[in-house]
């Protein structure tokens, strides 16, 4: 296993109380694997990513758990030691390409910074490598564009530059936090295709954080579905997409509009995400769940196997057809 | 760029023209230079002769025309007090003023900016809060009071630093300056600190405010995710994005200091331009006042031009034309 996250807890301590943004999350990523993490805004998927990078800022704090990366315990490392890992071993792609690049440095400088930090290349080799990287992410005329500033690029092109930066030091793992959310749909497809090709080509692993099931079904080998800071479903991508077993996942998939079906109303998950300060006592999803039973309000569900191997759900009444459950 | 230069020079001409009018007419209505020039019990003939000699008997617009013509040829007239060229007097005093101004601005740049960066990046830390409290003090204390306190503490109480005048000057790169001697430096210290204090506070607060904004930006987090060390994130990635307002104010402060060190120079008996201006105003010495103010206007336009050029160096998105 390249990355092993065990019982990770990341809490935010605010005036109003403690937000358990990530609460007891465990998962693994194998070498060369693309893991998709899906969930609504605020479900803790980005915080999970930032916890791995060691970039949780006040008032947030990793409150417990373990992160094993390539045999090293990341949570025990000092900030300086983490700087050796950030960028070099684990790099990150951010959501909004319009704001992730520093506006006052050239593209070349920003790619080169990665090489200066994490490689022993000479200045000339670094420049050559920058050109190669830009070419590999599909930027036309890379030599000529090294001295351009971010504002000379469109959003899609900037995201390509960011991908080039993320790949520069040949990382083992890339954490991509909603990499295509801010882009046009046509550009999204291009960028996803590019990312997938580059990751496969270099045999590096990827943690793809997104709220877009379509994206994740295209890209991921395995999928984790998160809700209110916890994993509710986990399994191989095909199993989760074709056979969603947790009511939340079913709701997510059900709410994708289908063009070939004639429907006047869009299906939605009824209710809203609960207030993170006052989570329900039992299952976090119970107030919104169609299959909710007595037990769901009182007891937090544990993981249990769904239909296929490796397909886990955190639900008392799997698939809504469990014993004695009344459909509501 | 060419178009920008032309507009800037056009502005310079307009500013100088307006300033020259203001200066000329203001100094004409305030004070009577004759009192300075003639004997106390001078006869009317003597007064008349002096007026004719100075051209004061002519109507105001004729005087102004003459003033403009001679100014354009670089002649601001002779000082009534010293009987030498007003411009030369200013030029002689200029290095002394520049010395304390340079030291003050360096203090401001090398102490206030790093402190501002720190306070902006870690607003909740004890040191940041202390620095911010002190900066309020720095802004509120008037420089004449600070000067006197410094004189009292370092000059009288501890007797470690001289409190009056410019010390020995030595030759450095062909210029006679206090920077060349230890005694010169000792004399420089207190007036420079007095000048620097309130400017430091302003720069510090400005840097802090900008840093607080910038630190929230995505590209800062992205830089951290790249494994950039903290110091480099703060001073490389964040500070450069914060610098525009700081440089603007820095430029204005530099101009203000060069032009109006009057109070500090008076307190420390520093023989700079500010002292010259005060003496000239007290004596109604018109040529010095007008030369001085035109010099100041010219300098401000020039400094703003430099600041504009710096903008383009700091932020590539700014295009002067």
Coordinates of C-alpha atoms in Angstrom, one line a residue:
Chain A
X1 CA 0.0 0.0 0.0
X2 CA 1.3 3.4 -0.9
X3 CA -1.0 5.3 1.4
X4 CA -2.8 4.0 4.4
X5 CA -5.1 6.3 6.4
X6 CA -6.3 4.9 9.7
X7 CA -9.1 6.4 11.8
X8 CA -8.2 9.9 10.8
X9 CA -10.0 12.6 12.8
X10 CA -9.7 16.2 11.8
X11 CA -11.6 18.7 14.0
X12 CA -12.2 22.4 13.7
X13 CA -12.5 24.1 17.1
X14 CA -14.6 27.2 16.7
X15 CA -16.5 29.6 19.0
X16 CA -19.7 27.7 18.3
X17 CA -18.3 24.3 19.1
X18 CA -16.3 21.6 17.5
X19 CA -16.8 20.6 13.9
X20 CA -15.9 17.0 13.3
X21 CA -15.0 17.6 9.6
X22 CA -13.3 14.3 9.2
X23 CA -14.4 11.7 11.8
X24 CA -12.8 8.3 11.9
X25 CA -11.9 7.9 8.2
X26 CA -9.8 4.9 7.1
X27 CA -8.9 4.0 3.6
X28 CA -5.9 2.9 1.5
X29 CA -4.5 3.8 -1.9
X30 CA -2.4 1.2 -3.7
X31 CA 0.4 2.0 -6.1
X32 CA -0.9 3.2 -9.4
X33 CA -4.5 3.3 -8.2
X34 CA -6.9 6.1 -8.7
X35 CA -9.2 6.5 -5.7
X36 CA -12.2 8.7 -6.1
X37 CA -13.6 10.5 -3.0
X38 CA -17.2 11.7 -3.6
X39 CA -19.5 13.8 -1.5
X40 CA -21.4 17.0 -1.2
X41 CA -19.7 20.3 -0.2
X42 CA -18.6 20.2 3.4
X43 CA -18.6 16.5 3.8
X44 CA -14.9 16.5 4.7
X45 CA -13.4 15.3 1.4
X46 CA -11.1 18.3 0.9
X47 CA -10.1 18.3 4.6
X48 CA -9.1 14.7 4.2
X49 CA -6.8 15.7 1.4
X50 CA -5.3 18.6 3.3
X51 CA -4.8 16.4 6.4
X52 CA -2.7 14.1 4.3
X53 CA -0.6 17.1 3.0
X54 CA -0.2 18.3 6.6
X55 CA -1.8 21.6 5.6
X56 CA -4.7 21.9 8.0
X57 CA -4.7 25.5 9.3
X58 CA -6.1 27.0 12.5
X59 CA -8.6 26.5 13.9
X60 CA -8.4 23.0 12.4
X61 CA -6.3 20.2 13.9
X62 CA -5.7 16.6 13.2
X63 CA -7.1 15.1 16.4
X64 CA -6.3 11.5 15.9
X65 CA -5.5 8.6 13.7
X66 CA -2.6 7.7 11.6
X67 CA -1.4 8.4 8.0
X68 CA 1.1 6.0 6.7
X69 CA 2.7 7.0 3.4
X70 CA 5.3 4.6 1.9
X71 CA 6.0 3.3 5.4
X72 CA 6.4 6.7 7.1
X73 CA 4.1 8.2 9.6
X74 CA 3.2 11.6 8.2
X75 CA 1.6 12.9 11.4
X76 CA 4.8 12.4 13.3
X77 CA 6.9 14.4 10.9
X78 CA 8.0 18.0 11.5
X79 CA 7.0 20.8 9.2
X80 CA 10.5 20.8 7.6
X81 CA 10.3 17.0 7.1
X82 CA 6.9 17.4 5.5
X83 CA 8.3 20.0 3.1
X84 CA 10.5 17.2 1.7
X85 CA 7.4 15.1 1.1
X86 CA 5.0 17.9 -0.1
X87 CA 5.5 18.4 -3.8
X88 CA 8.2 15.7 -4.1
X89 CA 6.3 12.6 -2.9
X90 CA 2.7 13.9 -2.7
X91 CA 1.7 16.8 -4.8
X92 CA -1.6 18.5 -5.1
X93 CA -3.9 20.0 -7.7
X94 CA -6.3 22.6 -6.6
X95 CA -9.8 23.4 -7.5
X96 CA -9.6 26.9 -9.0
X97 CA -6.9 27.3 -11.6
X98 CA -7.6 31.1 -11.7
X99 CA -6.4 31.6 -8.1
X100 CA -3.9 28.7 -7.6
X101 CA -1.0 30.3 -9.5
X102 CA 0.9 33.2 -8.1
X103 CA 0.0 36.2 -10.3
X104 CA 3.4 37.9 -9.9
X105 CA 5.6 35.0 -11.1
X106 CA 6.0 33.6 -14.6
X107 CA 4.8 30.1 -15.4
X108 CA 8.4 29.0 -15.9
X109 CA 9.4 30.3 -12.5
X110 CA 6.6 28.5 -10.8
X111 CA 7.4 25.1 -12.4
X112 CA 11.0 25.6 -11.9
X113 CA 10.5 26.3 -8.2
X114 CA 9.3 22.7 -7.8
X115 CA 12.5 21.5 -9.6
X116 CA 14.8 23.7 -7.5
X117 CA 13.2 22.4 -4.3
X118 CA 13.0 18.7 -5.1
X119 CA 15.6 17.9 -7.7
X120 CA 19.4 18.4 -8.3
X121 CA 19.1 19.5 -11.9
X122 CA 21.2 22.3 -13.2
X123 CA 19.5 25.6 -14.2
X124 CA 19.7 24.6 -17.9
X125 CA 18.4 21.1 -17.3
X126 CA 15.6 22.6 -15.2
X127 CA 14.6 24.8 -18.1
X128 CA 14.6 21.9 -20.4
X129 CA 12.5 19.9 -18.1
X130 CA 10.0 22.8 -17.7
X131 CA 9.5 22.8 -21.5
X132 CA 9.1 19.0 -21.5
X133 CA 6.5 19.2 -18.8
X134 CA 4.5 22.0 -20.5
X135 CA 4.6 20.0 -23.7
X136 CA 3.4 16.8 -21.9
X137 CA 0.3 18.6 -20.6
X138 CA -0.5 19.9 -24.0
X139 CA 0.5 23.5 -24.0
X140 CA 1.4 24.7 -27.5
X141 CA 4.7 26.4 -28.0
X142 CA 6.0 25.7 -24.5
X143 CA 9.4 27.4 -25.0
X144 CA 7.7 30.6 -25.8
X145 CA 5.3 30.4 -23.0
X146 CA 7.7 29.9 -20.1
X147 CA 8.1 33.6 -19.6
X148 CA 4.3 34.3 -19.6
X149 CA 2.4 35.1 -16.5
X150 CA -0.7 33.3 -15.3
X151 CA -3.0 36.1 -16.5
X152 CA -1.9 35.3 -20.1
X153 CA -3.5 31.9 -19.8
X154 CA -7.1 30.7 -19.9
X155 CA -8.6 28.7 -17.1
X156 CA -8.1 25.3 -18.8
X157 CA -4.6 26.2 -19.8
X158 CA -3.8 27.3 -16.2
X159 CA -5.1 24.0 -14.9
X160 CA -2.7 22.3 -17.4
X161 CA 0.1 24.3 -16.0
X162 CA -0.9 23.3 -12.5
X163 CA -0.9 19.7 -13.5
X164 CA 2.6 20.2 -15.0
X165 CA 3.7 21.7 -11.6
X166 CA 2.1 18.8 -9.7
X167 CA 4.0 16.3 -12.0
X168 CA 7.3 18.1 -12.0
X169 CA 9.0 16.3 -9.2
X170 CA 7.6 12.9 -10.2
X171 CA 5.4 12.4 -7.1
X172 CA 4.1 9.0 -6.0
X173 CA 0.7 10.4 -5.1
X174 CA -1.3 13.3 -6.5
X175 CA -4.1 14.7 -4.5
X176 CA -6.5 16.3 -6.9
X177 CA -9.0 18.5 -5.1
X178 CA -12.0 19.1 -7.5
X179 CA -9.6 19.6 -10.4
X180 CA -12.2 20.3 -13.0
X181 CA -15.0 21.9 -11.0
X182 CA -14.1 25.4 -12.1
X183 CA -13.8 24.6 -15.8
X184 CA -16.1 24.5 -18.7
X185 CA -17.6 21.1 -19.4
X186 CA -15.8 20.7 -22.7
X187 CA -12.5 21.6 -21.0
X188 CA -13.3 19.3 -18.1
X189 CA -13.3 16.2 -20.3
X190 CA -9.9 17.2 -21.9
X191 CA -8.3 17.8 -18.5
X192 CA -9.7 14.5 -17.0
X193 CA -8.4 12.6 -20.0
X194 CA -5.0 14.2 -19.7
X195 CA -4.8 13.6 -16.0
X196 CA -5.7 10.0 -16.4
X197 CA -3.2 9.4 -19.2
X198 CA -0.4 11.1 -17.3
X199 CA -1.1 9.2 -14.1
X200 CA -1.2 5.9 -15.8
X201 CA 1.9 6.6 -17.9
X202 CA 3.9 7.4 -14.8
X203 CA 2.3 4.7 -12.7
X204 CA 1.6 7.2 -9.9
X205 CA -1.4 7.0 -7.6
X206 CA -4.1 9.6 -7.4
X207 CA -6.7 10.7 -4.9
X208 CA -9.4 12.4 -6.8
X209 CA -11.7 14.5 -4.7
X210 CA -14.9 15.6 -6.4
X211 CA -18.6 16.0 -6.0
X212 CA -19.2 14.9 -9.5
X213 CA -20.1 11.3 -9.9
X214 CA -19.6 11.4 -13.6
X215 CA -16.0 12.5 -13.2
X216 CA -15.3 9.8 -10.7
X217 CA -16.9 7.0 -12.7
X218 CA -14.7 7.9 -15.7
X219 CA -11.5 8.1 -13.7
X220 CA -11.4 6.1 -10.5
X221 CA -10.5 2.4 -9.8
X222 CA -12.2 2.6 -6.4
X223 CA -14.7 5.0 -4.9
X224 CA -15.3 6.3 -1.4
X225 CA -18.5 8.1 -0.7
X226 CA -18.4 10.5 2.2
X227 CA -21.2 12.1 4.2
X228 CA -20.8 14.5 7.1
X229 CA -17.1 13.6 7.7
X230 CA -17.6 9.8 7.5
X231 CA -17.2 7.2 4.8
X232 CA -20.6 5.8 4.0
X233 CA -19.8 3.6 1.1
X234 CA -16.6 2.2 -0.4
X235 CA -15.9 -0.2 -3.2
X236 CA -14.7 -0.8 -6.7
X237 CA -15.8 2.0 -9.0
X238 CA -18.1 -0.2 -11.1
X239 CA -19.7 -1.8 -8.0
X240 CA -20.5 1.5 -6.4
X241 CA -21.8 3.2 -9.6
X242 CA -23.7 0.3 -11.0
X243 CA -24.9 -1.1 -7.7
X244 CA -25.0 1.7 -5.1
X245 CA -25.9 0.2 -1.8
X246 CA -26.0 3.1 0.7
X247 CA -29.2 5.1 0.5
X248 CA -27.1 8.3 0.2
X249 CA -25.2 7.0 -2.8
X250 CA -28.4 5.8 -4.3
X251 CA -29.8 9.3 -3.9
X252 CA -26.7 10.9 -5.5
X253 CA -26.8 8.6 -8.5
X254 CA -30.6 9.0 -8.7
X255 CA -30.3 12.7 -8.9
X256 CA -28.2 12.7 -12.1
X257 CA -30.6 13.7 -14.8
X258 CA -31.1 11.0 -17.4
X259 CA -31.6 12.2 -20.9
X260 CA -33.2 9.0 -22.3
X261 CA -35.9 9.0 -19.7
X262 CA -38.9 11.3 -19.9
X263 CA -39.3 12.8 -16.5
X264 CA -40.8 16.1 -15.6
X265 CA -39.1 16.4 -12.2
X266 CA -35.5 16.0 -11.2
X267 CA -35.0 13.5 -8.5
X268 CA -33.3 14.9 -5.4
X269 CA -32.3 13.7 -2.0
X270 CA -34.9 15.1 0.3
X271 CA -33.9 17.4 3.2
X272 CA -30.6 19.2 3.6
X273 CA -27.2 18.3 5.0
X274 CA -27.4 18.5 8.8
X275 CA -25.8 21.3 10.8
X276 CA -22.2 20.1 11.5
X277 CA -22.4 21.4 15.0
X278 CA -25.4 19.3 15.8
X279 CA -25.1 16.0 14.0
X280 CA -27.9 13.4 14.6
X281 CA -27.3 10.9 17.4
X282 CA -27.6 7.8 15.3
X283 CA -26.8 7.6 11.6
X284 CA -25.8 11.0 10.1
X285 CA -28.0 10.3 7.1
X286 CA -31.1 9.2 9.1
X287 CA -33.1 12.5 8.9
X288 CA -32.9 12.3 5.1
X289 CA -33.1 8.6 4.6
X290 CA -36.0 6.9 2.9
X291 CA -35.3 3.6 4.6
X292 CA -34.8 4.9 8.0
X293 CA -35.8 2.7 11.0
X294 CA -35.9 3.1 14.7
X295 CA -32.4 1.8 15.1
X296 CA -31.0 4.4 12.7
X297 CA -31.9 7.3 15.0
X298 CA -30.2 5.8 18.0
X299 CA -27.2 3.8 17.0
X300 CA -24.3 4.8 14.7
X301 CA -24.1 2.1 12.0
X302 CA -20.9 0.1 11.4
X303 CA -19.4 -1.0 8.2
X304 CA -20.8 -4.1 6.6
X305 CA -20.4 -5.9 3.4
X306 CA -22.7 -5.1 0.5
X307 CA -23.3 -7.5 -2.3
X308 CA -19.8 -7.9 -3.7
X309 CA -16.4 -8.3 -2.1
X310 CA -14.6 -5.2 -1.0
X311 CA -17.8 -3.2 -1.3
X312 CA -18.6 -1.8 2.2
X313 CA -21.4 0.4 3.4
X314 CA -22.1 2.0 6.7
X315 CA -25.9 1.4 7.0
X316 CA -28.3 -0.5 9.2
X317 CA -30.6 -1.3 6.3
X318 CA -28.5 -2.0 3.2
X319 CA -30.2 -1.4 -0.1
X320 CA -33.4 -0.6 1.8
X321 CA -34.4 -4.2 1.8
X322 CA -33.1 -5.4 5.1
X323 CA -34.9 -7.6 7.4
X324 CA -37.9 -6.1 9.1
X325 CA -37.2 -2.6 7.6
X326 CA -40.2 -0.6 6.6
X327 CA -39.8 1.5 3.5
X328 CA -41.0 4.9 4.3
Chain B
X1 CA 5.7 53.5 -22.6
X2 CA 6.5 56.5 -24.8
X3 CA 2.9 57.7 -24.5
X4 CA 3.1 57.2 -20.7
X5 CA 6.3 59.3 -20.5
X6 CA 4.7 62.1 -22.5
X7 CA 1.7 62.3 -20.3
X8 CA 3.8 62.2 -17.2
X9 CA 6.0 65.0 -18.4
X10 CA 2.8 66.9 -19.3
X11 CA 1.6 66.4 -15.8
X12 CA 4.9 67.6 -14.4
X13 CA 4.7 70.8 -16.4
X14 CA 1.2 71.5 -15.3
X15 CA 2.0 70.8 -11.6
X16 CA 5.0 73.0 -11.7
X17 CA 3.1 75.8 -13.3
X18 CA 0.3 75.7 -10.7
X19 CA 2.8 75.4 -7.9
X20 CA 4.9 78.3 -9.2
X21 CA 1.8 80.5 -9.2
X22 CA 0.8 79.6 -5.8
X23 CA 4.3 80.0 -4.4
X24 CA 4.8 83.4 -6.1
X25 CA 1.5 85.0 -5.0
X26 CA 1.5 83.5 -1.6
X27 CA 5.0 84.7 -0.8
X28 CA 4.1 88.1 -2.3
X29 CA 1.2 88.8 0.1
X30 CA 2.9 87.3 3.2
X31 CA 5.6 89.3 4.8
X32 CA 7.6 92.2 3.6
X33 CA 11.2 91.4 2.6
X34 CA 12.2 95.1 2.8
X35 CA 12.1 94.9 6.6
X36 CA 14.8 92.4 6.4
X37 CA 16.9 94.2 3.9
X38 CA 17.0 97.8 4.9
X39 CA 18.1 99.5 8.1
X40 CA 15.5 99.9 10.8
X41 CA 15.3 103.6 10.5
X42 CA 15.9 103.8 6.7
X43 CA 14.6 106.8 4.8
X44 CA 12.0 106.6 2.2
X45 CA 14.5 107.1 -0.5
X46 CA 16.5 104.1 0.7
X47 CA 13.4 101.9 0.8
X48 CA 12.5 103.1 -2.7
X49 CA 16.0 102.2 -3.9
X50 CA 15.8 98.8 -2.4
X51 CA 12.4 98.1 -3.9
X52 CA 13.6 99.1 -7.3
X53 CA 16.7 97.0 -6.9
X54 CA 14.6 93.9 -6.1
X55 CA 12.0 94.8 -8.7
X56 CA 9.3 95.0 -6.1
X57 CA 8.0 98.3 -7.4
X58 CA 6.7 96.7 -10.6
X59 CA 3.1 95.3 -10.8
X60 CA 2.7 91.7 -9.5
X61 CA 2.1 90.1 -13.0
X62 CA 5.3 91.7 -14.3
X63 CA 7.2 90.3 -11.3
X64 CA 5.7 86.9 -11.9
X65 CA 6.7 87.0 -15.6
X66 CA 10.2 87.9 -14.6
X67 CA 10.2 85.1 -12.0
X68 CA 9.0 82.6 -14.5
X69 CA 11.6 83.6 -17.1
X70 CA 14.5 83.5 -14.6
X71 CA 13.2 80.2 -13.1
X72 CA 13.1 78.6 -16.5
X73 CA 16.7 79.5 -17.0
X74 CA 17.5 77.8 -13.7
X75 CA 17.9 81.0 -11.7
X76 CA 15.8 81.2 -8.6
X77 CA 17.3 84.5 -7.5
X78 CA 19.6 85.3 -4.7
X79 CA 18.7 84.8 -1.1
X80 CA 18.0 88.0 0.7
X81 CA 19.7 86.7 3.8
X82 CA 22.7 85.0 2.4
X83 CA 23.2 86.9 -0.8
X84 CA 24.0 83.7 -2.7
X85 CA 22.0 81.7 -5.2
X86 CA 18.9 80.1 -3.5
X87 CA 19.3 77.0 -5.5
X88 CA 22.9 76.6 -4.3
X89 CA 21.9 77.0 -0.7
X90 CA 19.3 74.2 -1.1
X91 CA 21.8 72.0 -2.9
X92 CA 24.3 72.6 -0.1
X93 CA 21.9 71.5 2.6
X94 CA 20.5 68.6 0.6
X95 CA 23.1 65.9 1.6
X96 CA 22.5 66.5 5.3
X97 CA 18.8 66.0 5.0
X98 CA 19.2 63.0 2.7
X99 CA 21.4 61.4 5.3
X100 CA 18.8 61.3 8.1
X101 CA 16.1 60.5 5.5
X102 CA 18.0 57.5 4.1
X103 CA 18.7 56.1 7.5
X104 CA 15.1 56.6 8.5
X105 CA 13.7 54.9 5.4
X106 CA 16.1 52.0 5.7
X107 CA 15.0 51.5 9.3
X108 CA 11.4 51.6 8.1
X109 CA 12.0 49.2 5.3
X110 CA 14.1 46.6 7.1
X111 CA 12.3 46.6 10.4
X112 CA 8.7 47.6 9.6
X113 CA 8.2 45.4 6.6
X114 CA 9.4 42.1 8.1
X115 CA 7.5 42.8 11.3
X116 CA 4.4 43.6 9.2
X117 CA 4.8 40.3 7.3
X118 CA 5.1 38.4 10.6
X119 CA 2.1 40.1 12.2
X120 CA 0.0 39.6 9.1
X121 CA 0.9 35.9 8.8
X122 CA 0.5 35.1 12.4
X123 CA -2.1 37.6 13.7
X124 CA -2.8 35.6 16.8
X125 CA 0.7 35.3 18.2
X126 CA 1.8 37.3 21.2
X127 CA 4.6 39.1 19.3
X128 CA 2.2 40.2 16.6
X129 CA -0.2 41.7 19.2
X130 CA 2.7 43.4 20.9
X131 CA 4.0 44.8 17.7
X132 CA 0.5 46.1 16.7
X133 CA 0.0 47.8 20.0
X134 CA 3.4 49.5 19.8
X135 CA 2.6 50.6 16.2
X136 CA -0.4 52.5 17.5
X137 CA 1.9 54.3 19.9
X138 CA 4.3 55.0 17.0
X139 CA 1.5 56.6 15.0
X140 CA 0.1 58.6 17.8
X141 CA 3.2 60.2 19.2
X142 CA 4.2 63.5 17.6
X143 CA 7.7 63.6 16.4
X144 CA 8.7 66.7 18.4
X145 CA 7.8 64.9 21.5
X146 CA 9.6 61.7 20.5
X147 CA 12.7 63.8 19.6
X148 CA 12.7 65.5 23.0
X149 CA 12.3 62.2 24.8
X150 CA 15.1 60.7 22.9
X151 CA 17.3 63.7 23.7
X152 CA 16.4 63.4 27.3
X153 CA 17.0 59.6 27.5
X154 CA 20.1 59.1 25.3
X155 CA 21.6 62.5 25.5
X156 CA 21.0 63.7 29.0
X157 CA 20.3 60.6 31.1
X158 CA 22.7 58.1 29.7
X159 CA 24.9 60.5 27.8
X160 CA 25.7 58.0 25.1
X161 CA 24.7 59.9 22.0
X162 CA 25.2 63.5 20.9
X163 CA 21.9 65.4 20.5
X164 CA 22.7 68.5 18.5
X165 CA 24.1 69.2 15.1
X166 CA 25.8 67.2 12.4
X167 CA 29.0 65.4 13.4
X168 CA 32.2 65.1 11.5
X169 CA 31.8 64.6 7.8
X170 CA 34.2 62.5 5.8
X171 CA 34.5 61.9 2.1
X172 CA 32.7 59.0 0.7
X173 CA 32.8 58.5 -3.1
X174 CA 33.6 62.2 -3.4
X175 CA 30.7 63.3 -1.4
X176 CA 31.1 65.0 2.0
X177 CA 28.9 62.9 4.3
X178 CA 28.4 61.8 7.9
X179 CA 28.2 58.2 6.7
X180 CA 32.0 58.2 6.5
X181 CA 32.7 58.8 10.1
X182 CA 31.7 57.2 13.4
X183 CA 31.0 60.5 14.9
X184 CA 28.8 61.3 12.0
X185 CA 26.8 58.1 12.5
X186 CA 26.4 58.9 16.2
X187 CA 24.9 62.2 15.4
X188 CA 22.7 60.7 12.7
X189 CA 21.0 58.1 14.9
X190 CA 18.6 60.0 17.1
X191 CA 17.2 62.3 14.4
X192 CA 16.8 59.3 12.1
X193 CA 14.9 57.3 14.7
X194 CA 12.7 60.3 15.4
X195 CA 11.9 60.6 11.7
X196 CA 11.4 56.9 11.2
X197 CA 9.0 56.1 14.1
X198 CA 5.7 57.1 12.7
X199 CA 6.5 56.0 9.2
X200 CA 7.5 52.6 10.5
X201 CA 4.2 52.3 12.2
X202 CA 2.3 53.2 9.0
X203 CA 4.4 50.8 6.8
X204 CA 4.0 48.0 9.4
X205 CA 0.2 48.3 9.6
X206 CA -0.1 48.5 5.8
X207 CA 2.1 45.4 5.3
X208 CA 0.2 43.5 7.9
X209 CA -3.2 44.3 6.4
X210 CA -2.0 43.3 2.9
X211 CA -0.5 40.1 4.2
X212 CA -3.6 39.1 6.0
X213 CA -5.5 39.3 2.7
X214 CA -2.8 37.6 0.7
X215 CA -2.3 34.7 3.1
X216 CA -5.9 33.6 2.5
X217 CA -5.3 33.2 -1.2
X218 CA -5.2 29.8 -2.9
X219 CA -1.7 30.3 -4.4
X220 CA -0.3 30.5 -0.9
X221 CA -1.7 27.1 0.0
X222 CA -0.6 25.9 -3.4
X223 CA 3.0 27.1 -2.6
X224 CA 2.9 25.2 0.7
X225 CA 1.6 22.1 -1.1
X226 CA 4.7 22.4 -3.4
X227 CA 6.9 22.1 -0.3
X228 CA 8.1 25.7 -0.3
X229 CA 9.6 26.6 3.1
X230 CA 7.6 28.9 5.3
X231 CA 10.0 31.9 5.1
X232 CA 10.0 31.6 1.3
X233 CA 6.2 31.4 1.3
X234 CA 5.9 34.6 3.4
X235 CA 8.6 36.7 1.8
X236 CA 8.7 35.2 -1.7
X237 CA 5.1 34.4 -2.5
X238 CA 3.0 36.5 -0.2
X239 CA 5.0 39.7 0.3
X240 CA 5.4 40.4 -3.4
X241 CA 1.6 40.3 -3.8
X242 CA 1.3 42.8 -0.9
X243 CA 3.9 45.3 -2.0
X244 CA 1.9 47.6 -4.3
X245 CA 0.3 49.8 -1.6
X246 CA 3.4 49.6 0.6
X247 CA 5.6 50.9 -2.2
X248 CA 3.1 53.7 -2.9
X249 CA 3.1 54.9 0.7
X250 CA 6.9 54.4 0.9
X251 CA 7.4 56.7 -2.0
X252 CA 5.1 59.4 -0.6
X253 CA 6.8 59.1 2.8
X254 CA 10.2 59.4 1.2
X255 CA 9.1 62.6 -0.5
X256 CA 7.5 64.0 2.7
X257 CA 10.6 63.2 4.7
X258 CA 13.0 64.9 2.3
X259 CA 10.8 67.9 2.0
X260 CA 9.6 68.4 5.5
X261 CA 12.1 67.2 8.0
X262 CA 11.7 70.7 9.5
X263 CA 10.6 69.8 13.0
X264 CA 13.1 67.1 13.5
X265 CA 15.9 69.2 12.1
X266 CA 15.0 72.1 14.3
X267 CA 14.9 69.9 17.4
X268 CA 18.3 68.4 16.7
X269 CA 19.8 71.5 15.1
X270 CA 20.5 69.4 12.0
X271 CA 21.8 71.7 9.3
X272 CA 19.5 70.3 6.6
X273 CA 17.0 71.8 4.1
X274 CA 14.1 71.8 6.6
X275 CA 16.1 74.1 8.9
X276 CA 16.9 76.3 5.9
X277 CA 13.2 76.5 5.0
X278 CA 12.1 77.5 8.5
X279 CA 14.8 80.2 8.7
X280 CA 13.7 81.4 5.3
X281 CA 10.1 81.6 6.2
X282 CA 10.9 83.4 9.4
X283 CA 12.9 85.9 7.5
X284 CA 10.6 86.3 4.6
X285 CA 13.3 85.2 2.2
X286 CA 11.2 84.7 -0.9
X287 CA 13.8 83.3 -3.3
X288 CA 14.6 80.4 -1.0
X289 CA 11.0 79.7 -0.2
X290 CA 10.0 79.6 -3.9
X291 CA 13.0 77.6 -5.0
X292 CA 12.4 75.2 -2.2
X293 CA 8.8 74.6 -2.9
X294 CA 9.3 74.2 -6.7
X295 CA 12.1 71.8 -5.9
X296 CA 9.7 69.8 -3.6
X297 CA 7.0 69.7 -6.3
X298 CA 9.5 68.5 -8.8
X299 CA 10.8 65.8 -6.5
X300 CA 7.3 64.5 -5.7
X301 CA 6.4 64.1 -9.4
X302 CA 9.7 62.4 -9.9
X303 CA 9.2 60.0 -7.0
X304 CA 5.7 59.1 -8.1
X305 CA 7.2 58.3 -11.5
X306 CA 9.7 56.0 -9.9
X307 CA 6.9 54.3 -7.9
X308 CA 4.9 53.8 -11.1
X309 CA 7.9 52.1 -12.7
X310 CA 8.2 49.9 -9.6
X311 CA 4.6 48.8 -9.9
X312 CA 5.3 47.2 -13.3
X313 CA 8.3 45.4 -11.8
X314 CA 6.2 44.1 -8.9
X315 CA 3.1 43.2 -10.7
X316 CA 3.2 42.1 -14.3
X317 CA -0.5 42.7 -14.7
X318 CA 0.0 46.5 -14.4
X319 CA 0.5 48.2 -17.7
X320 CA 1.5 51.8 -17.7
X321 CA 0.2 52.7 -21.1

